[in-house]
PDB file of C-alpha atoms in Angstrom:
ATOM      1  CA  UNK O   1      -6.873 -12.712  14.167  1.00 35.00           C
ATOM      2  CA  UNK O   2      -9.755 -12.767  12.287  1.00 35.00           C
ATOM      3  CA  UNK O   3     -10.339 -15.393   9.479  1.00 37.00           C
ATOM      4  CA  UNK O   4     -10.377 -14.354   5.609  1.00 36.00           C
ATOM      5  CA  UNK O   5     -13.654 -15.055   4.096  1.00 36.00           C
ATOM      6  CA  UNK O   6     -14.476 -14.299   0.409  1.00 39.00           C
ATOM      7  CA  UNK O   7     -17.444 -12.273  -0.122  1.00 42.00           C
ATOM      8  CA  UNK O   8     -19.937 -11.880  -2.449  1.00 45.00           C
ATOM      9  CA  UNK O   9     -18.539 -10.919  -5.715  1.00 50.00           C
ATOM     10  CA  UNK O  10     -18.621  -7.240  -6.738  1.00 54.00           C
ATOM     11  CA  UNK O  11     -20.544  -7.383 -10.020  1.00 50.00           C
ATOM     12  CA  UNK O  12     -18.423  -4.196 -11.386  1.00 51.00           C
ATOM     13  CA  UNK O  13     -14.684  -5.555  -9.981  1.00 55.00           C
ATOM     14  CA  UNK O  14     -12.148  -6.040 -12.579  1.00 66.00           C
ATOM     15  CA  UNK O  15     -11.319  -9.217 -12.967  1.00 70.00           C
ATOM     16  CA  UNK O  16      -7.600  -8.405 -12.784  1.00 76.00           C
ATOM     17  CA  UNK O  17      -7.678  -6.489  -9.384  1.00 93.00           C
ATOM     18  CA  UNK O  18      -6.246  -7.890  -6.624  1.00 95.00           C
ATOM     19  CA  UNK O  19      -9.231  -9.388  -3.597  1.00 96.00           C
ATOM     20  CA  UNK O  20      -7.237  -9.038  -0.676  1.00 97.00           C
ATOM     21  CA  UNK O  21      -5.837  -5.661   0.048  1.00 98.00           C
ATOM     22  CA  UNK O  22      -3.000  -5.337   2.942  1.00 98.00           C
ATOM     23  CA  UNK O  23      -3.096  -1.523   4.212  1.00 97.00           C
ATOM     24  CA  UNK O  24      -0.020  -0.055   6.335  1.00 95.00           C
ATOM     25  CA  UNK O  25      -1.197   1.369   9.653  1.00 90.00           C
ATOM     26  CA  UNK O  26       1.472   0.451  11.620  1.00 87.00           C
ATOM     27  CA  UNK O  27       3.353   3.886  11.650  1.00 77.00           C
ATOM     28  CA  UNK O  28       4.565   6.461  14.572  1.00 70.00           C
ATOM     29  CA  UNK O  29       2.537   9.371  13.039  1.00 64.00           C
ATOM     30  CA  UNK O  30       5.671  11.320  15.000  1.00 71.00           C
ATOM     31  CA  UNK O  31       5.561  13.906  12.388  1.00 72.00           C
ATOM     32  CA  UNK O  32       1.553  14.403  13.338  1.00 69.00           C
ATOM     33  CA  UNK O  33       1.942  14.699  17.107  1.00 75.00           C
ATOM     34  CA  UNK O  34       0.367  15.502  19.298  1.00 71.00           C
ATOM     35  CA  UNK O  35      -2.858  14.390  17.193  1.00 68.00           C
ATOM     36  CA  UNK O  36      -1.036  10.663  16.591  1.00 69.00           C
ATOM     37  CA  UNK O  37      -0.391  10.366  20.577  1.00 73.00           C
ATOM     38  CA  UNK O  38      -3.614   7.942  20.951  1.00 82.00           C
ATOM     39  CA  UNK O  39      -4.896   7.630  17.434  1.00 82.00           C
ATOM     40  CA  UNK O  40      -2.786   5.988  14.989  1.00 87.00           C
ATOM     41  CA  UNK O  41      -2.566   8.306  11.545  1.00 87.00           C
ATOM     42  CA  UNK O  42      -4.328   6.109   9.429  1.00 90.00           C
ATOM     43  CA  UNK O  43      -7.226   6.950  11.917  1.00 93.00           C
ATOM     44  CA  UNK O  44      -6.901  10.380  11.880  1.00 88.00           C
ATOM     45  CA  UNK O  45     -11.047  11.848  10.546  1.00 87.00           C
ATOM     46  CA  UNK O  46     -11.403  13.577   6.965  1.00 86.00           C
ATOM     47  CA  UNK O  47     -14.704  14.637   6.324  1.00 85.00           C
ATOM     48  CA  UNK O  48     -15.825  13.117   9.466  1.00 86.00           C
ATOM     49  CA  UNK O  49     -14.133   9.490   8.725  1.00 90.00           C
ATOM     50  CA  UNK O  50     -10.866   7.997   8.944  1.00 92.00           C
ATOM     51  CA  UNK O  51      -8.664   8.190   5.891  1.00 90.00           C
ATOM     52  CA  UNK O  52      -7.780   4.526   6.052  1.00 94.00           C
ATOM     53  CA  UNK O  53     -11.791   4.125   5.522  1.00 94.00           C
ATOM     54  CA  UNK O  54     -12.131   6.500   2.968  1.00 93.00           C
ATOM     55  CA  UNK O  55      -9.471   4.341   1.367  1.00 94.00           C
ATOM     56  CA  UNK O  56     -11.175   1.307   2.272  1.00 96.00           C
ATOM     57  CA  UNK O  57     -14.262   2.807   0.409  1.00 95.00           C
ATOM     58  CA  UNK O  58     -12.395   3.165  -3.502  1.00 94.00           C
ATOM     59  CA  UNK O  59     -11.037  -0.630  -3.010  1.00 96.00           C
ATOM     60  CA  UNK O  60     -14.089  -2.131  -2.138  1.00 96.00           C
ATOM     61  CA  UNK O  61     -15.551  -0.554  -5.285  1.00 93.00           C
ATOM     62  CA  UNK O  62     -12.993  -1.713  -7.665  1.00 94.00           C
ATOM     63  CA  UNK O  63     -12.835  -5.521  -6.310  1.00 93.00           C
ATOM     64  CA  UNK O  64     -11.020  -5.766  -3.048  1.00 96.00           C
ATOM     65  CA  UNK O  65     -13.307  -8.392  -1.037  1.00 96.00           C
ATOM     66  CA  UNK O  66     -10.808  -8.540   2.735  1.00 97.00           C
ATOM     67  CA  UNK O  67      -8.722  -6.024   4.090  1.00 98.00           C
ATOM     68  CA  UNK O  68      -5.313  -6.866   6.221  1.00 98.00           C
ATOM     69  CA  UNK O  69      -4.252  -4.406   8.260  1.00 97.00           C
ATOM     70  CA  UNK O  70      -0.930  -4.191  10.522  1.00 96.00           C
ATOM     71  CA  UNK O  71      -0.951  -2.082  13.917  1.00 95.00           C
ATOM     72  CA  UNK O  72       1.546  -1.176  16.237  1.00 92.00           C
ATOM     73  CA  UNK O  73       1.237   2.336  17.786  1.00 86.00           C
ATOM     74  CA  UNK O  74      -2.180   2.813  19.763  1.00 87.00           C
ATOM     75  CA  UNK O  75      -3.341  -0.476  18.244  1.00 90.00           C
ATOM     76  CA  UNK O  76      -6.578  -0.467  20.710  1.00 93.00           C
ATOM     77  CA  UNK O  77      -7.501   2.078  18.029  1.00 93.00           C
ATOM     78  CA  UNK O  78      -8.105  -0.399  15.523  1.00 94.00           C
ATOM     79  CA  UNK O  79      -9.813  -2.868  17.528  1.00 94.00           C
ATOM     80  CA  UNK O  80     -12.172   0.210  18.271  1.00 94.00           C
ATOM     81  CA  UNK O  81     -12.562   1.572  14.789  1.00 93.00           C
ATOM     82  CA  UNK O  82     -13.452  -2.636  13.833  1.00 95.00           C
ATOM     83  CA  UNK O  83     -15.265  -4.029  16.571  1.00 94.00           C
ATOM     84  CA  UNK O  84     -16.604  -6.718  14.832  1.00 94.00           C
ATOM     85  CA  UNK O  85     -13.986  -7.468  12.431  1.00 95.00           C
ATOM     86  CA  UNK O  86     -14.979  -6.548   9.229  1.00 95.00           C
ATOM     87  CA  UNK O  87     -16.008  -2.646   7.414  1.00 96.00           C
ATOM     88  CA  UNK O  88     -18.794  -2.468   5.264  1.00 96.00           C
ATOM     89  CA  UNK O  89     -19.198  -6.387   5.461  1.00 94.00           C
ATOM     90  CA  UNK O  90     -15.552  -6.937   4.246  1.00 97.00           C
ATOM     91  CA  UNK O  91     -13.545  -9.052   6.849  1.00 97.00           C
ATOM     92  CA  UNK O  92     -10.944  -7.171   8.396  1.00 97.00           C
ATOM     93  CA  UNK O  93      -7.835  -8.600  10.269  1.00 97.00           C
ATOM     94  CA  UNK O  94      -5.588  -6.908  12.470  1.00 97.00           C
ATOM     95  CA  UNK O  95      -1.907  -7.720  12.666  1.00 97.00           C
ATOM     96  CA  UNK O  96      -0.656  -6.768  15.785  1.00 95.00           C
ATOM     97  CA  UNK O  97       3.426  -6.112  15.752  1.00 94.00           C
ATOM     98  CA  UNK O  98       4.936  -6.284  19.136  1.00 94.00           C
ATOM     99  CA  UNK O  99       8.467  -4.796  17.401  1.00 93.00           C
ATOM    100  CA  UNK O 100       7.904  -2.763  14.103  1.00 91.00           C
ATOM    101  CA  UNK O 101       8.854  -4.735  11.347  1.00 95.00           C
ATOM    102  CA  UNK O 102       8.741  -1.631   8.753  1.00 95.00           C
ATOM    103  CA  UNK O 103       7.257  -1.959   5.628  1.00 95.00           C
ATOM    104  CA  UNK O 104       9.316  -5.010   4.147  1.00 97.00           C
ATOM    105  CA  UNK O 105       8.430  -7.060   7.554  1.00 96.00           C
ATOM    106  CA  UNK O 106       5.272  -6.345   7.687  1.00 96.00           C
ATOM    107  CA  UNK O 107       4.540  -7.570   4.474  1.00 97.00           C
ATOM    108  CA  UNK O 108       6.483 -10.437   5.252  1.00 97.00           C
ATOM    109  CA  UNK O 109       4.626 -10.832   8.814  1.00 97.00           C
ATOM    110  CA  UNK O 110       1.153 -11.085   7.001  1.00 97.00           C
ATOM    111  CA  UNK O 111       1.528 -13.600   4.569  1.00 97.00           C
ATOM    112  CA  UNK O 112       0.542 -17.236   6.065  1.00 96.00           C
ATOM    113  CA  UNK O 113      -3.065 -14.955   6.445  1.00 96.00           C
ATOM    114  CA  UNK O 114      -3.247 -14.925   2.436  1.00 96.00           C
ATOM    115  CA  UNK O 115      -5.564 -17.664   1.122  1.00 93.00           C
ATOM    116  CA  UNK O 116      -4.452 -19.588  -2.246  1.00 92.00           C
ATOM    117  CA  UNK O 117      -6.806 -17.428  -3.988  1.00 92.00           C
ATOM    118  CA  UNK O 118      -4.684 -14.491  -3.308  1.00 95.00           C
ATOM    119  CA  UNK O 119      -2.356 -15.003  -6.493  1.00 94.00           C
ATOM    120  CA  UNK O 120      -1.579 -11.325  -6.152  1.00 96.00           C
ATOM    121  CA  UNK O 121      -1.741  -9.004  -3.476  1.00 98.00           C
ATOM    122  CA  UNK O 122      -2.420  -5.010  -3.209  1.00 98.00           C
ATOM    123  CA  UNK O 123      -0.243  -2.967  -0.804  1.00 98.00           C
ATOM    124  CA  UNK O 124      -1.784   0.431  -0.136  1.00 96.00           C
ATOM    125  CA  UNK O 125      -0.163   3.447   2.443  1.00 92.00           C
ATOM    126  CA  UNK O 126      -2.595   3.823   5.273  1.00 89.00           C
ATOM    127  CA  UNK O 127      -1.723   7.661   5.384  1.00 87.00           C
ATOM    128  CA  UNK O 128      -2.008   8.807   1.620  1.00 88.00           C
ATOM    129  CA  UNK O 129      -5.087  10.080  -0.199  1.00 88.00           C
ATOM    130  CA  UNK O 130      -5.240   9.556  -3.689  1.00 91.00           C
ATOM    131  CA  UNK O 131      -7.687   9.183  -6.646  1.00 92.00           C
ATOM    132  CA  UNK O 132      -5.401   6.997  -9.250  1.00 95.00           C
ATOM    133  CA  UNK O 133      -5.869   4.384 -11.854  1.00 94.00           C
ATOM    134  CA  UNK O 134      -5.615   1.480 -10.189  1.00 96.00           C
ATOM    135  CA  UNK O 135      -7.646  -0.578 -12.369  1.00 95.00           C
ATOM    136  CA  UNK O 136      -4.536   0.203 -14.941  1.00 94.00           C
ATOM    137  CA  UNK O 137      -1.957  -0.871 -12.398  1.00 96.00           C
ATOM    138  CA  UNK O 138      -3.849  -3.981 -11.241  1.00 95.00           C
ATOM    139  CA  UNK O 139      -4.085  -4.637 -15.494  1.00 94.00           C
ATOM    140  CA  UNK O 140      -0.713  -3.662 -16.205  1.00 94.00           C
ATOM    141  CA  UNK O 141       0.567  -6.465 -13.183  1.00 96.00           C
ATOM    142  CA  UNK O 142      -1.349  -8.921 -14.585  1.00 93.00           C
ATOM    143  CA  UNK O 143       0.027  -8.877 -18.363  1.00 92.00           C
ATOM    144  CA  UNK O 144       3.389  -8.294 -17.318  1.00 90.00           C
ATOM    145  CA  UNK O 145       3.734 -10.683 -14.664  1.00 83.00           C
ATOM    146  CA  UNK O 146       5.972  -9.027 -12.562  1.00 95.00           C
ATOM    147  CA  UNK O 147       7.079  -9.696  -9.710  1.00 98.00           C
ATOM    148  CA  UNK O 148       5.708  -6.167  -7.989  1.00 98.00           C
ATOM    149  CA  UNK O 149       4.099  -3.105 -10.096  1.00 98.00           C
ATOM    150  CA  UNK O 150       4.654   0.049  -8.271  1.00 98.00           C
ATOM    151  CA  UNK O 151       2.222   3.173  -8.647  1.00 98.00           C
ATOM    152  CA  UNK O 152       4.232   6.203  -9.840  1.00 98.00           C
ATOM    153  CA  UNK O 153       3.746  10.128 -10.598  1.00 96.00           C
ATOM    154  CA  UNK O 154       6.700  11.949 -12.458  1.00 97.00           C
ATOM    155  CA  UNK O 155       8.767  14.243 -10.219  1.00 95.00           C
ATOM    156  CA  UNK O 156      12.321  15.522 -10.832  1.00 94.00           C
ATOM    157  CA  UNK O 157      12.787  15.427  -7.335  1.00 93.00           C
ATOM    158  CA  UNK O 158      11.422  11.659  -7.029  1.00 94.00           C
ATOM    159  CA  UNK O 159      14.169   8.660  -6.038  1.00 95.00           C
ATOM    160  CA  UNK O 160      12.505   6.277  -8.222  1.00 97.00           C
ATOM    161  CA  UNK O 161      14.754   5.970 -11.879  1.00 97.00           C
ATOM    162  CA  UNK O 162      11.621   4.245 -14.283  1.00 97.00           C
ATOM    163  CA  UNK O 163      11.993   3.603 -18.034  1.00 97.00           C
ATOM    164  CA  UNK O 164       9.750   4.551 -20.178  1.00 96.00           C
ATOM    165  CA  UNK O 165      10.291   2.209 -23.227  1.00 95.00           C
ATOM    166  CA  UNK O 166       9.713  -0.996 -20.726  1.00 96.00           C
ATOM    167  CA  UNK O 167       8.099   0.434 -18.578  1.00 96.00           C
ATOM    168  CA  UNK O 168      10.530  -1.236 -15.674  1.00 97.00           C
ATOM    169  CA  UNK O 169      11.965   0.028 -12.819  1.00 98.00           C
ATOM    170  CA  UNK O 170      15.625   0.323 -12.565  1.00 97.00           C
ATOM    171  CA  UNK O 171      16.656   2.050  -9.637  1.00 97.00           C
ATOM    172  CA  UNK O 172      15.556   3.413  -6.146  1.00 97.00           C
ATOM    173  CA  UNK O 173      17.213   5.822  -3.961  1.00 96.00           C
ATOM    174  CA  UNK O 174      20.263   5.906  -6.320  1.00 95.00           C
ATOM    175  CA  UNK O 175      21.427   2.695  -4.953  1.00 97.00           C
ATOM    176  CA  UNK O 176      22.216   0.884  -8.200  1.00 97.00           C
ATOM    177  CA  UNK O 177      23.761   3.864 -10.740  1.00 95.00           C
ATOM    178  CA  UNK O 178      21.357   2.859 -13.261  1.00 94.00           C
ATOM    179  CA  UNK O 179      19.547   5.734 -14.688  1.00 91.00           C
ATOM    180  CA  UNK O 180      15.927   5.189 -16.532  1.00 91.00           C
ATOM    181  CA  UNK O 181      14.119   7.675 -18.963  1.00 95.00           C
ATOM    182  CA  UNK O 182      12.312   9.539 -15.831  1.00 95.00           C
ATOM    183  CA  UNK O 183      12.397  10.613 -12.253  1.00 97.00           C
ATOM    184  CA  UNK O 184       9.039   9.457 -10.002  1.00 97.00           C
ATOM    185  CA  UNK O 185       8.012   9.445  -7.032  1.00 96.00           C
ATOM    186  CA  UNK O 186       6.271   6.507  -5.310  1.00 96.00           C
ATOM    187  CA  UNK O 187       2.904   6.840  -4.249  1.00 96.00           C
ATOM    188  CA  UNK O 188       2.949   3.861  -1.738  1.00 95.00           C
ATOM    189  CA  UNK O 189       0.545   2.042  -3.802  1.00 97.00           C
ATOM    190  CA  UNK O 190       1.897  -1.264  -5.531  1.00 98.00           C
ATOM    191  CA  UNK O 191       0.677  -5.104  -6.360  1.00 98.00           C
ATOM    192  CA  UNK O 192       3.274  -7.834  -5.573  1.00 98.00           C
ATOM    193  CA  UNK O 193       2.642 -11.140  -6.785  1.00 97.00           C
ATOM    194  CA  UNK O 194       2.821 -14.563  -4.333  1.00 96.00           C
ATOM    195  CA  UNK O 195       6.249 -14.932  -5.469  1.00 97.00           C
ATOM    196  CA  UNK O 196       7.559 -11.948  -4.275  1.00 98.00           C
ATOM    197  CA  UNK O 197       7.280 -13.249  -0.836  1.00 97.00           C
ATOM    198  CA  UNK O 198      10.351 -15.241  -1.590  1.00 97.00           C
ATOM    199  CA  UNK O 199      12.189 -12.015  -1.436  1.00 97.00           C
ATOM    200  CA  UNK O 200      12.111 -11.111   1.832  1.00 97.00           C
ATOM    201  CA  UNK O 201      13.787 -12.652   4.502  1.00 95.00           C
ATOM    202  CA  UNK O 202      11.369 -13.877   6.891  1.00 91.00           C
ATOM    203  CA  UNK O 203      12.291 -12.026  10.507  1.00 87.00           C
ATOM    204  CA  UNK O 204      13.936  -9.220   9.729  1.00 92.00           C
ATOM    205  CA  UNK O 205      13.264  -5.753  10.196  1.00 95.00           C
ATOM    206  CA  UNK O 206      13.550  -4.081   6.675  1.00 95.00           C
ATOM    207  CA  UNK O 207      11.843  -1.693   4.094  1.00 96.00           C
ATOM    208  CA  UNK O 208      10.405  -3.223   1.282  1.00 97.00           C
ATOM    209  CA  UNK O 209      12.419  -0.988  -0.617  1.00 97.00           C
ATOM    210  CA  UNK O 210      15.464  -3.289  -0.129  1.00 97.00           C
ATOM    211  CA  UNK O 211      13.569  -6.519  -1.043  1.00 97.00           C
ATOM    212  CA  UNK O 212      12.928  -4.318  -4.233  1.00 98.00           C
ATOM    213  CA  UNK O 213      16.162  -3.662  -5.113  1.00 98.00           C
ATOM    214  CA  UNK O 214      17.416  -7.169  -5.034  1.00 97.00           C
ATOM    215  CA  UNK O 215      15.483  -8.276  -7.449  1.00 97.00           C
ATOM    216  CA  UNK O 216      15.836  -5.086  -9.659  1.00 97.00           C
ATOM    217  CA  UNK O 217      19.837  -6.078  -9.314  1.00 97.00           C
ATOM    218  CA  UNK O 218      19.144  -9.117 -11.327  1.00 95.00           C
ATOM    219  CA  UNK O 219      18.016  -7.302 -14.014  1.00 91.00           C
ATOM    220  CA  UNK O 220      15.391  -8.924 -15.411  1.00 91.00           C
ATOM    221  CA  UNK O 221      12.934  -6.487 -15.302  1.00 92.00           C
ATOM    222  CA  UNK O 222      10.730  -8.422 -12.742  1.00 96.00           C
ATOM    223  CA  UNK O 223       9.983  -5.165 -11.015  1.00 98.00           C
ATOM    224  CA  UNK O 224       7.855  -2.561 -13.423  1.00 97.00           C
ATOM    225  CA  UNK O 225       5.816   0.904 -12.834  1.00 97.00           C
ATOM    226  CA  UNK O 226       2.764   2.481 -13.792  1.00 96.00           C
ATOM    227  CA  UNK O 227       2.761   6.680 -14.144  1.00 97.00           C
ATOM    228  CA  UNK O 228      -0.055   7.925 -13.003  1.00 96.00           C
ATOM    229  CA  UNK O 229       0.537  12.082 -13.145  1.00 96.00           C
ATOM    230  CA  UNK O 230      -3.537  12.614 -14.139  1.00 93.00           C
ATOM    231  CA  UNK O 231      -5.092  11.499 -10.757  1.00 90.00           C
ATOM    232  CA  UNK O 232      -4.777  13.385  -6.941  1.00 91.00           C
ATOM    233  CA  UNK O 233      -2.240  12.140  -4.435  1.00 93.00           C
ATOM    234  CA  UNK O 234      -1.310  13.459  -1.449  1.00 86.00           C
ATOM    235  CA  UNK O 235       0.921  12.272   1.901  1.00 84.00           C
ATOM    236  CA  UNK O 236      -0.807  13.310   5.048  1.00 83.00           C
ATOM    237  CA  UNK O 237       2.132  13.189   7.012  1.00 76.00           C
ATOM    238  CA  UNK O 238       2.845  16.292   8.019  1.00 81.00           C
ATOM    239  CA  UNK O 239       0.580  18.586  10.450  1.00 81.00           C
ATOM    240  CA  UNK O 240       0.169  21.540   7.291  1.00 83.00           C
ATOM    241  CA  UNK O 241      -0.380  18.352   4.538  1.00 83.00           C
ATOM    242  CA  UNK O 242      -3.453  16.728   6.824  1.00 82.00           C
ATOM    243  CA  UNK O 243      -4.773  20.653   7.606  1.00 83.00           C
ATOM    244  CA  UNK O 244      -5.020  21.715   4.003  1.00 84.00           C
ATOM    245  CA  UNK O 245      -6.555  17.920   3.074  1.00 82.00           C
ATOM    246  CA  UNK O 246      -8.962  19.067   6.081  1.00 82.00           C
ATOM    247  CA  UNK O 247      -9.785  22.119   4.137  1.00 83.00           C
ATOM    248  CA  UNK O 248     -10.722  20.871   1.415  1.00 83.00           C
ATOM    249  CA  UNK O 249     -13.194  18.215   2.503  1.00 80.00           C
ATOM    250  CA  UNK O 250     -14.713  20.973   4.759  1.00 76.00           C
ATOM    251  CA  UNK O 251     -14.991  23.203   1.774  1.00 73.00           C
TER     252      UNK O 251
END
């Protein structure tokens, strides 16, 4: 793996935002086949370049100096897309997992790569394409101190309760019976802070969703949201999804 080096500093970053971003690409891309047989999804062109690059493109601009990315499925991909271990002169390390650790592990499986800089940390979908605040979410983390800041967008059919008045999280998936002022949806954008490593149990397979809902259990309202309903988001995960977002940058 390739070591984290800080760059030169981005004379119009934020302050606030996160300078290590870790980006999922460790996914099947079953619901993308036969397209996702040798090219993980992440990979997959728009406009003539991989999504995870185009997404690579926005964080760079807004402060993210080194990108962490896991692999699993056609990981010789990624060594191919990053020959020389960095994009656009940001390093770039490659996490290979043998066994998928889902979401959770995989955050859990990167962390001795975070440097003691890395107070806070920005976890980013590989397979989404979105235009959002995230300047407001990487803000909104750092006056609340949370423990994780998830990136919403209202929807009645969302599984994420939020509440408005404190702007906390206070269920997911209708595990806990706890209602909030609004359905969301998350947009698989979110900032955890160093502690939140602590909540996930090193070598286990698991969603990061559960880790989440532990701590949301306590109560203490150490998990909180942003909405973002103003900005584009979309999930490229299904073969009509990635052919319309096709469209669009061909139009």
């Amino acid at each position: 793996m390739k070591d984290i080096r800080r760059r030169d500093s981005n004379p119009s970053a934020d302050a606030d935002f996160p300078k290590t971003a870790f980006l999922l690409g460790a996914g099947l891309g079953t619901r993308l086949r036969p397209l996702t047989e040798r090219c993980p999804k992440p990979l997959l062109p728009l406009g003539g370049k991989p999504m995870l690059c185009r997404a690579m493109d926005a964080l760079l601009v807004l402060g993210v100096e080194r990108f962490i990315v896991n692999t699993h499925h056609a990981a010789e991909a990624y060594a191919e897309a990053f020959p020389r271990g960095d994009y656009r002169g940001a390093p770039v390390s490659l996490v290979h997992e043998p066994v998928l650790l889902d979401t959770g592990g995989g955050l859990k499986n990167i962390e001795p790569l975070l440097v003691p800089a890395d107070e806070n940390l920005l976890v980013y979908n590989g397979d989404i394409l979105a235009e959002l605040d995230l300047r407001a979410l990487a803000a909104t983390h750092a006056r609340s101190r949370a423990l994780a800041t998830l990136l919403l967008r209202t929807d009645a059919r969302g599984n994420v309760n939020f509440d408005d008045a404190t702007a906390r999280v206070e269920d997911l998936r209708d595990r806990l019976g706890r209602a909030g002022t609004r359905r969301c949806r998350f947009t698989g954008i979110y900032i955890v802070s160093r502690k939140f490593f602590d909540e996930i149990p090193a070598g286990k397979i698991e969603s990061v969703v559960e880790a989440f809902l532990r701590v949301v259990a306590r109560g203490n309202g150490e998990i909180r949201g942003v909405i973002d309903d103003a900005g584009s988001w979309r999930d490229l995960g299904t073969p009509e999804e990635y052919a319309a977002a096709q469209r669009d940058f061909a139009a």
